[in-house]
Tab-separated table of C-alpha atoms and ligand atoms in Angstrom:
chain	number	residue	atom	x	y	z
A	1	MET	CA	0.000	0.000	0.000
A	2	VAL	CA	1.343	3.439	-0.884
A	3	GLY	CA	1.207	5.855	2.081
A	4	LYS	CA	1.158	9.629	2.242
A	5	THR	CA	4.359	11.271	1.035
A	6	ASN	CA	5.961	14.417	2.420
A	7	ARG	CA	7.347	17.457	0.592
A	8	ILE	CA	10.495	15.566	-0.502
A	9	GLY	CA	8.438	12.599	-1.733
A	10	LEU	CA	9.214	10.176	1.111
A	11	GLU	CA	6.744	8.071	3.080
A	12	ARG	CA	6.837	7.920	6.877
A	13	GLN	CA	8.314	4.436	6.579
A	14	ALA	CA	11.539	5.936	5.176
A	15	TYR	CA	12.074	7.556	8.601
A	16	GLN	CA	11.847	4.368	10.633
A	17	GLY	CA	14.790	2.438	12.066
A	18	SER	CA	15.156	-1.109	13.338
A	19	ARG	CA	12.598	-2.688	15.626
A	20	THR	CA	13.043	-1.528	19.227
A	21	THR	CA	14.628	-3.830	21.806
A	22	LEU	CA	13.585	-1.572	24.718
A	23	CYS	CA	10.895	-2.654	27.225
A	24	ALA	CA	7.290	-2.343	26.026
A	25	GLY	CA	5.912	0.923	27.398
A	26	CYS	CA	9.336	2.578	27.884
A	27	GLY	CA	8.995	6.340	27.366
A	28	HIS	CA	12.047	6.288	25.096
A	29	ASN	CA	10.061	4.395	22.418
A	30	ALA	CA	7.432	7.152	22.306
A	31	ILE	CA	10.180	9.767	21.837
A	32	SER	CA	11.632	7.802	18.882
A	33	GLU	CA	8.151	7.796	17.312
A	34	ARG	CA	7.861	11.574	17.715
A	35	ILE	CA	11.333	12.096	16.170
A	36	ILE	CA	10.156	10.000	13.202
A	37	ASP	CA	6.941	12.075	12.935
A	38	ALA	CA	8.830	15.370	13.218
A	39	CYS	CA	11.455	14.532	10.560
A	40	PHE	CA	8.783	13.110	8.214
A	41	GLU	CA	6.493	16.126	8.604
A	42	MET	CA	9.370	18.582	8.182
A	43	GLY	CA	10.524	16.766	5.029
A	44	ILE	CA	14.070	16.288	6.298
A	45	ASP	CA	16.315	14.087	4.153
A	46	PRO	CA	17.515	11.290	6.487
A	47	ARG	CA	20.752	10.990	4.488
A	48	GLY	CA	21.747	14.479	5.637
A	49	VAL	CA	21.258	13.667	9.329
A	50	ILE	CA	23.788	12.411	11.855
A	51	LYS	CA	22.372	10.636	14.921
A	52	LEU	CA	24.585	10.801	17.980
A	53	SER	CA	24.344	9.142	21.373
A	54	GLY	CA	26.302	7.867	24.360
A	55	ILE	CA	25.512	4.749	26.406
A	56	GLY	CA	22.224	3.730	28.051
A	57	CYS	CA	18.771	2.488	27.028
A	58	SER	CA	18.113	6.037	25.772
A	59	SER	CA	21.363	6.077	23.843
A	60	LYS	CA	20.332	2.854	22.075
A	61	SER	CA	17.256	4.532	20.666
A	62	PRO	CA	18.850	6.227	17.586
A	63	ALA	CA	18.923	2.686	16.156
A	64	TYR	CA	15.109	2.825	16.184
A	65	PHE	CA	14.590	5.919	14.013
A	66	LEU	CA	15.962	7.263	10.698
A	67	GLY	CA	17.622	4.047	9.517
A	68	GLY	CA	19.046	5.872	6.480
A	69	ALA	CA	20.931	8.513	8.520
A	70	HIS	CA	24.569	8.513	9.611
A	71	GLY	CA	25.093	7.453	13.209
A	72	PHE	CA	27.710	7.367	15.954
A	73	ASN	CA	27.157	5.635	19.284
A	74	ALA	CA	29.927	7.186	21.404
A	75	VAL	CA	31.458	6.219	24.748
A	76	HIS	CA	29.343	6.886	27.895
A	77	GLY	CA	28.984	10.675	28.378
A	78	ARG	CA	31.366	11.557	25.548
A	79	MET	CA	28.952	12.128	22.690
A	80	PRO	CA	29.186	15.978	22.740
A	81	SER	CA	32.830	15.990	21.655
A	82	VAL	CA	32.152	13.443	18.911
A	83	GLY	CA	29.218	15.568	17.717
A	84	THR	CA	31.326	18.738	17.780
A	85	GLY	CA	33.991	17.039	15.673
A	86	ALA	CA	31.446	15.681	13.205
A	87	LEU	CA	29.860	19.098	12.678
A	88	LEU	CA	33.205	20.837	12.331
A	89	ALA	CA	34.159	18.308	9.669
A	90	ASN	CA	30.824	18.556	7.867
A	91	ARG	CA	28.709	21.599	8.600
A	92	LYS	CA	26.013	20.425	6.176
A	93	LEU	CA	24.923	17.635	8.514
A	94	MET	CA	21.875	18.052	10.718
A	95	ALA	CA	22.689	16.627	14.155
A	96	ILE	CA	20.125	14.838	16.320
A	97	ALA	CA	21.634	13.709	19.597
A	98	VAL	CA	19.974	11.447	22.162
A	99	SER	CA	21.341	11.077	25.659
A	100	GLY	CA	20.087	9.838	29.008
A	101	ASP	CA	19.898	11.657	32.333
A	102	GLY	CA	22.802	9.496	33.536
A	103	ASP	CA	24.776	9.850	30.313
A	104	THR	CA	24.353	13.657	30.466
A	105	SER	CA	24.237	14.672	34.108
A	106	ALA	CA	26.579	12.124	35.719
A	107	ILE	CA	29.565	10.855	33.702
A	108	GLY	CA	28.921	13.299	30.846
A	109	ILE	CA	28.343	16.521	32.789
A	110	GLY	CA	31.733	18.006	31.851
A	111	GLN	CA	31.091	17.491	28.149
A	112	PHE	CA	27.482	18.671	28.456
A	113	VAL	CA	28.339	22.035	30.034
A	114	HIS	CA	30.874	22.882	27.344
A	115	LEU	CA	28.488	21.831	24.581
A	116	MET	CA	25.827	24.182	25.990
A	117	ARG	CA	28.144	27.210	25.980
A	118	ARG	CA	29.170	26.877	22.324
A	119	ASN	CA	25.811	27.128	20.570
A	120	LEU	CA	26.766	24.272	18.244
A	121	PRO	CA	23.867	23.605	15.838
A	122	ILE	CA	22.581	20.389	17.385
A	123	VAL	CA	19.270	19.069	18.697
A	124	TYR	CA	20.261	17.508	22.021
A	125	ILE	CA	17.531	15.418	23.631
A	126	ILE	CA	17.757	14.027	27.153
A	127	GLU	CA	15.440	11.067	27.695
A	128	ASN	CA	15.052	11.685	31.399
A	129	ASN	CA	13.779	8.836	33.594
A	130	GLY	CA	15.633	9.863	36.760
A	131	CYS	CA	17.565	6.580	36.842
A	132	TYR	CA	20.187	4.447	35.112
A	133	GLY	CA	17.745	2.163	33.281
A	134	LEU	CA	20.341	0.072	31.459
A	135	THR	CA	22.191	-0.880	34.659
A	136	LYS	CA	18.995	-1.740	36.575
A	137	GLY	CA	17.591	1.489	37.940
A	138	GLN	CA	20.086	3.227	40.276
A	139	VAL	CA	19.248	6.923	41.001
A	140	SER	CA	20.723	9.447	38.588
A	141	PRO	CA	21.568	13.124	39.318
A	142	THR	CA	18.194	14.254	37.908
A	143	ALA	CA	16.240	12.191	40.479
A	144	ASP	CA	14.150	14.523	42.649
A	145	LEU	CA	14.782	15.042	46.326
A	146	GLY	CA	12.637	12.540	48.256
A	147	SER	CA	11.866	10.340	45.239
A	148	THR	CA	12.141	6.645	46.147
A	149	LEU	CA	13.673	3.685	44.379
A	150	LYS	CA	11.621	0.512	43.872
A	151	ASN	CA	13.282	-1.029	46.955
A	152	GLY	CA	12.184	1.943	49.099
A	153	VAL	CA	15.564	3.725	49.269
A	154	VAL	CA	14.977	7.499	49.393
A	155	ASN	CA	17.031	9.913	47.277
A	156	HIS	CA	18.523	12.520	49.645
A	157	LEU	CA	20.371	14.609	47.080
A	158	PRO	CA	18.937	17.635	45.236
A	159	PRO	CA	18.510	17.184	41.458
A	160	ILE	CA	20.446	18.828	38.659
A	161	ASP	CA	17.965	20.757	36.509
A	162	THR	CA	19.415	20.372	33.015
A	163	CYS	CA	17.113	23.103	31.646
A	164	ALA	CA	18.337	25.686	34.155
A	165	LEU	CA	21.917	24.608	33.526
A	166	ALA	CA	21.563	24.808	29.731
A	167	ILE	CA	20.012	28.295	29.919
A	168	GLU	CA	22.697	29.531	32.298
A	169	LEU	CA	25.445	28.228	30.045
A	170	GLY	CA	24.152	29.682	26.780
A	171	ALA	CA	21.935	27.166	24.945
A	172	THR	CA	19.650	29.167	22.679
A	173	PHE	CA	16.564	26.877	22.631
A	174	VAL	CA	15.620	25.083	25.834
A	175	GLY	CA	12.439	23.092	26.371
A	176	ARG	CA	10.977	20.433	28.585
A	177	SER	CA	8.296	17.927	27.681
A	178	PHE	CA	6.920	14.512	28.555
A	179	SER	CA	7.156	11.388	26.362
A	180	GLY	CA	3.405	10.891	26.892
A	181	ASP	CA	2.488	14.341	25.560
A	182	LYS	CA	2.395	13.668	21.811
A	183	LYS	CA	1.253	17.107	20.726
A	184	GLN	CA	3.587	19.260	22.797
A	185	LEU	CA	6.617	17.065	22.128
A	186	LEU	CA	5.993	16.977	18.366
A	187	SER	CA	5.649	20.781	18.153
A	188	LEU	CA	8.834	21.292	20.168
A	189	LEU	CA	10.767	18.781	18.061
A	190	LYS	CA	9.687	20.379	14.792
A	191	ALA	CA	10.611	23.818	16.116
A	192	ALA	CA	13.940	22.404	17.312
A	193	LEU	CA	14.709	21.188	13.782
A	194	SER	CA	14.119	24.756	12.508
A	195	HIS	CA	16.433	26.395	15.051
A	196	ARG	CA	20.049	27.184	14.223
A	197	GLY	CA	22.046	26.741	17.423
A	198	THR	CA	22.012	24.445	20.437
A	199	VAL	CA	18.620	22.990	21.277
A	200	MET	CA	18.387	21.258	24.637
A	201	LEU	CA	15.174	19.307	25.147
A	202	ASP	CA	14.710	17.545	28.460
A	203	VAL	CA	11.984	14.964	27.884
A	204	ILE	CA	10.682	13.170	30.948
A	205	SER	CA	10.500	9.569	29.817
A	206	PRO	CA	9.377	7.041	32.441
A	207	CYS	CA	11.284	3.777	32.909
A	208	VAL	CA	8.446	1.259	33.295
A	209	THR	CA	10.755	-1.433	34.627
A	210	PHE	CA	12.670	0.414	37.384
A	211	ASN	CA	11.099	3.816	38.090
A	212	ASN	CA	7.344	3.783	37.552
A	213	HIS	CA	6.137	2.932	41.067
A	214	GLU	CA	4.371	5.002	43.705
A	215	GLY	CA	6.957	7.234	45.401
A	216	SER	CA	8.844	7.884	42.149
A	217	THR	CA	8.540	11.425	40.786
A	218	LYS	CA	9.322	10.246	37.234
A	219	SER	CA	6.444	7.742	36.942
A	220	TYR	CA	3.717	8.170	34.293
A	221	ALA	CA	1.130	8.893	36.975
A	222	TYR	CA	3.241	11.486	38.820
A	223	VAL	CA	4.342	13.366	35.711
A	224	LYS	CA	0.796	13.526	34.280
A	225	ASP	CA	-0.453	15.033	37.566
A	226	HIS	CA	2.397	17.533	38.020
A	227	ASP	CA	2.762	19.080	34.563
A	228	ASP	CA	2.922	22.894	34.718
A	229	ARG	CA	2.701	24.122	31.103
A	230	VAL	CA	4.276	27.498	30.584
A	231	GLU	CA	2.324	27.995	27.324
A	232	ASP	CA	0.563	26.030	24.541
A	233	VAL	CA	2.919	25.555	21.615
A	234	LEU	CA	1.755	25.682	17.990
A	235	PHE	CA	4.365	25.265	15.249
A	236	VAL	CA	3.823	26.364	11.644
A	237	PRO	CA	6.630	25.391	9.213
A	238	TYR	CA	7.811	27.961	6.660
A	239	PHE	CA	6.658	25.782	3.751
A	240	GLU	CA	3.012	25.664	4.873
A	241	ASP	CA	0.872	28.631	4.088
A	242	ILE	CA	-1.233	28.659	7.237
A	243	SER	CA	-2.360	31.846	8.890
A	244	VAL	CA	-3.121	31.589	12.575
A	245	GLU	CA	-5.801	33.805	13.982
A	246	TYR	CA	-5.549	34.777	17.602
A	247	GLU	CA	-6.883	37.435	19.883
A	248	PRO	CA	-4.434	40.306	20.337
A	249	GLY	CA	-2.422	39.880	23.509
A	250	SER	CA	-3.269	36.186	23.882
A	251	THR	CA	-0.370	34.713	21.902
A	252	ARG	CA	3.333	35.356	21.446
A	253	GLU	CA	4.819	34.813	17.975
A	254	VAL	CA	8.447	33.689	17.532
A	255	THR	CA	10.108	33.451	14.095
A	256	LEU	CA	12.726	30.732	13.801
A	257	HIS	CA	15.920	30.619	11.718
A	258	ASP	CA	14.305	29.070	8.607
A	259	GLY	CA	11.241	31.343	8.717
A	260	SER	CA	8.982	28.833	10.501
A	261	LYS	CA	6.825	30.280	13.262
A	262	LEU	CA	6.012	29.339	16.800
A	263	TYR	CA	2.757	30.577	18.275
A	264	LEU	CA	2.920	30.434	22.050
A	265	LYS	CA	-0.522	30.729	23.558
A	266	LYS	CA	-0.403	32.334	26.952
A	267	LEU	CA	-1.853	30.331	29.803
A	268	GLU	CA	-2.191	31.723	33.276
A	269	GLY	CA	0.243	34.607	33.737
A	270	ASP	CA	2.303	36.014	30.920
A	271	TYR	CA	5.298	33.786	30.357
A	272	ASP	CA	8.042	35.281	28.181
A	273	PRO	CA	10.487	32.613	26.896
A	274	THR	CA	12.984	35.280	25.830
A	275	ASP	CA	13.431	36.464	29.427
A	276	LYS	CA	16.302	34.504	30.980
A	277	ILE	CA	15.683	35.590	34.558
A	278	GLY	CA	11.953	34.860	34.199
A	279	ALA	CA	12.802	31.365	32.918
A	280	PHE	CA	14.951	30.630	35.995
A	281	ARG	CA	12.210	31.966	38.268
A	282	ARG	CA	9.575	29.742	36.667
A	283	LEU	CA	11.816	26.645	36.800
A	284	HIS	CA	12.586	27.228	40.485
A	285	GLU	CA	9.025	28.062	41.525
A	286	THR	CA	7.609	25.054	39.684
A	287	ALA	CA	10.206	22.666	41.132
A	288	ARG	CA	9.505	23.992	44.639
A	289	ARG	CA	5.864	22.928	44.198
A	290	GLY	CA	7.013	19.456	43.088
A	291	GLN	CA	5.918	20.119	39.502
A	292	PHE	CA	7.619	20.164	36.073
A	293	ALA	CA	7.551	23.296	33.917
A	294	THR	CA	6.950	22.099	30.333
A	295	GLY	CA	6.932	23.843	26.957
A	296	LEU	CA	9.405	26.235	25.379
A	297	ILE	CA	11.246	27.475	28.459
A	298	TYR	CA	13.816	29.719	26.793
A	299	ILE	CA	14.703	30.916	23.299
A	300	GLU	CA	17.267	33.303	21.867
A	301	PRO	CA	16.748	33.015	18.094
A	302	GLY	CA	19.265	35.541	16.752
A	303	ARG	CA	22.623	34.459	18.167
A	304	ASP	CA	25.389	33.181	15.852
A	305	ASP	CA	25.982	29.452	16.088
A	306	PHE	CA	29.413	27.967	16.782
A	307	LEU	CA	30.264	27.301	13.122
A	308	THR	CA	29.430	30.882	12.148
A	309	GLN	CA	31.499	32.204	15.071
A	310	LEU	CA	34.444	30.176	13.753
A	311	ASN	CA	33.962	31.704	10.309
A	312	LEU	CA	34.202	28.318	8.595
A	313	VAL	CA	34.017	28.143	4.807
A	314	ASP	CA	30.633	27.071	3.436
A	315	GLU	CA	31.857	23.786	1.970
A	316	PRO	CA	32.306	20.885	4.399
A	317	LEU	CA	35.956	20.662	5.521
A	318	ALA	CA	35.727	16.897	5.070
A	319	THR	CA	35.363	17.189	1.301
A	320	LEU	CA	37.660	20.151	0.579
A	321	PRO	CA	40.503	19.192	-1.760
A	322	LEU	CA	43.976	18.970	-0.190
A	323	GLU	CA	45.246	22.099	-1.897
A	324	ARG	CA	42.558	24.118	-0.082
A	325	VAL	CA	43.293	22.785	3.379
A	326	ARG	CA	47.088	22.665	3.249
A	327	PRO	CA	48.833	26.043	2.799
A	328	GLY	CA	51.540	25.957	0.141
A	329	ARG	CA	55.236	26.704	0.761
A	330	GLU	CA	54.814	30.365	-0.162
A	331	ALA	CA	51.966	30.901	2.282
A	332	LEU	CA	53.958	29.212	5.051
A	333	GLU	CA	57.001	31.341	4.306
A	334	GLU	CA	54.851	34.448	4.450
A	335	ILE	CA	53.504	33.398	7.863
A	336	MET	CA	57.022	32.675	9.127
A	337	GLU	CA	58.173	36.046	7.833
A	338	GLY	CA	55.342	37.710	9.752
A	339	LEU	CA	56.564	36.072	12.968
A	340	ARG	CA	60.125	37.315	12.773
B	1	TPP	C1	32.563	4.402	31.288
B	1	TPP	C2	31.301	3.682	31.683
B	1	TPP	N1	30.882	3.749	32.953
B	1	TPP	C3	29.749	3.115	33.355
B	1	TPP	C4	29.038	2.380	32.431
B	1	TPP	C5	27.803	1.660	32.881
B	1	TPP	N2	26.569	2.297	32.416
B	1	TPP	C6	26.003	1.931	31.269
B	1	TPP	S1	24.598	2.797	30.933
B	1	TPP	C7	24.752	3.666	32.387
B	1	TPP	C8	23.759	4.713	32.798
B	1	TPP	C9	22.626	4.882	31.854
B	1	TPP	O1	21.700	5.794	32.384
B	1	TPP	P1	21.004	6.866	31.462
B	1	TPP	O2	21.990	7.639	30.688
B	1	TPP	O3	20.088	7.640	32.325
B	1	TPP	O4	20.208	5.974	30.397
B	1	TPP	P2	18.894	5.079	30.579
B	1	TPP	O5	19.392	3.682	30.523
B	1	TPP	O6	18.249	5.421	31.871
B	1	TPP	O7	18.054	5.461	29.409
B	1	TPP	C10	25.884	3.278	33.098
B	1	TPP	C11	26.298	3.840	34.395
B	1	TPP	C12	29.511	2.338	31.097
B	1	TPP	N3	28.840	1.680	30.134
B	1	TPP	N4	30.633	2.981	30.750
B	2	SF4	S1	14.956	-0.682	31.598
B	2	SF4	FE1	13.735	1.176	31.736
B	2	SF4	S2	14.801	2.689	30.446
B	2	SF4	FE2	15.551	0.645	29.878
B	2	SF4	S3	14.264	-0.020	28.161
B	2	SF4	FE3	13.350	-0.827	30.047
B	2	SF4	S4	11.827	0.712	30.639
B	2	SF4	FE4	13.225	1.702	29.181
B	3	MG	MG1	18.081	7.366	32.623
């Protein structure tokens, strides 16, 4: 049967990967499905994508979407440097990175913080279940204070909020969502693919095997009951001629790098995702109530990305001919002369 094709003539099937080996009901599977939907609906060519990950159940998931893309499964917590190298070598690639809360906020925290300050053009997704799923459910640094393990052990340490950290360090698109919220997650992912710079999406993604019990603050039931949306997100891609009607003052409009638009419908209060201090305040206030702020938390659309800051040539360095990457004898002599 022939299915619906997208604007580059591909069916949704062309965006699938291998069959998942994760547990049935794992939040990570739902996130892979939304990545497939987002790339299909945006008409992204899978052959121009590089999928990056570290180690963990979450980091296995790039195998389950975009089978035709390039991929690199790095060492635990070391994916950011591999991704940076890949993009420096080939700036034409679109990078989709998937990490876990352990992979990012424990062993990989050093790499994560430096990635966030560079504004590398990458969509970095944390599949956050508050535990090390692959190694049988130990608490991770994003586990909330007072959350319990399945065996009753209580977590006494405060969590690292990766959204607050990413905003502080300079990421230019920061959001939080829930693997069970199809609509919000899909809109954020599509917007992320239209942003030029570092996108950090923290997606709460329950581990049904080790962290979905009563007492866990990353269970399906807890997250559904404690979602504090900062706004309703509607994404309109640049290639669709849709005009959105809204009452003046009720919606904020944000234009993304490729001309796509985000319409952020105000809920209670007037949340401004371009206000850094306001974003911190909302994250802190929400966490204090035991809730999760979800939606587009922070955006800074106009800043130069890392590759632009470096003033790289337009062609990928990886395919430049030798004579353009190696200075000739005369050029070297001129440099040496200048150093005398
Ligand atoms: C250098 C190194 N240290 C420790 C491990 C063991 N290990 C494998 S996955 C993992 C944590 C995974 O947790 P997370 O990133 O949250 O992914 P999840 O499985 O929860 O999706 C650990 C500690 C390893 N593979 N390599
Ligand atoms: S152990 Fe947890 S994180 Fe890993 S696949 Fe199963 S449900 Fe998902
Ligand atoms: Mg985890």
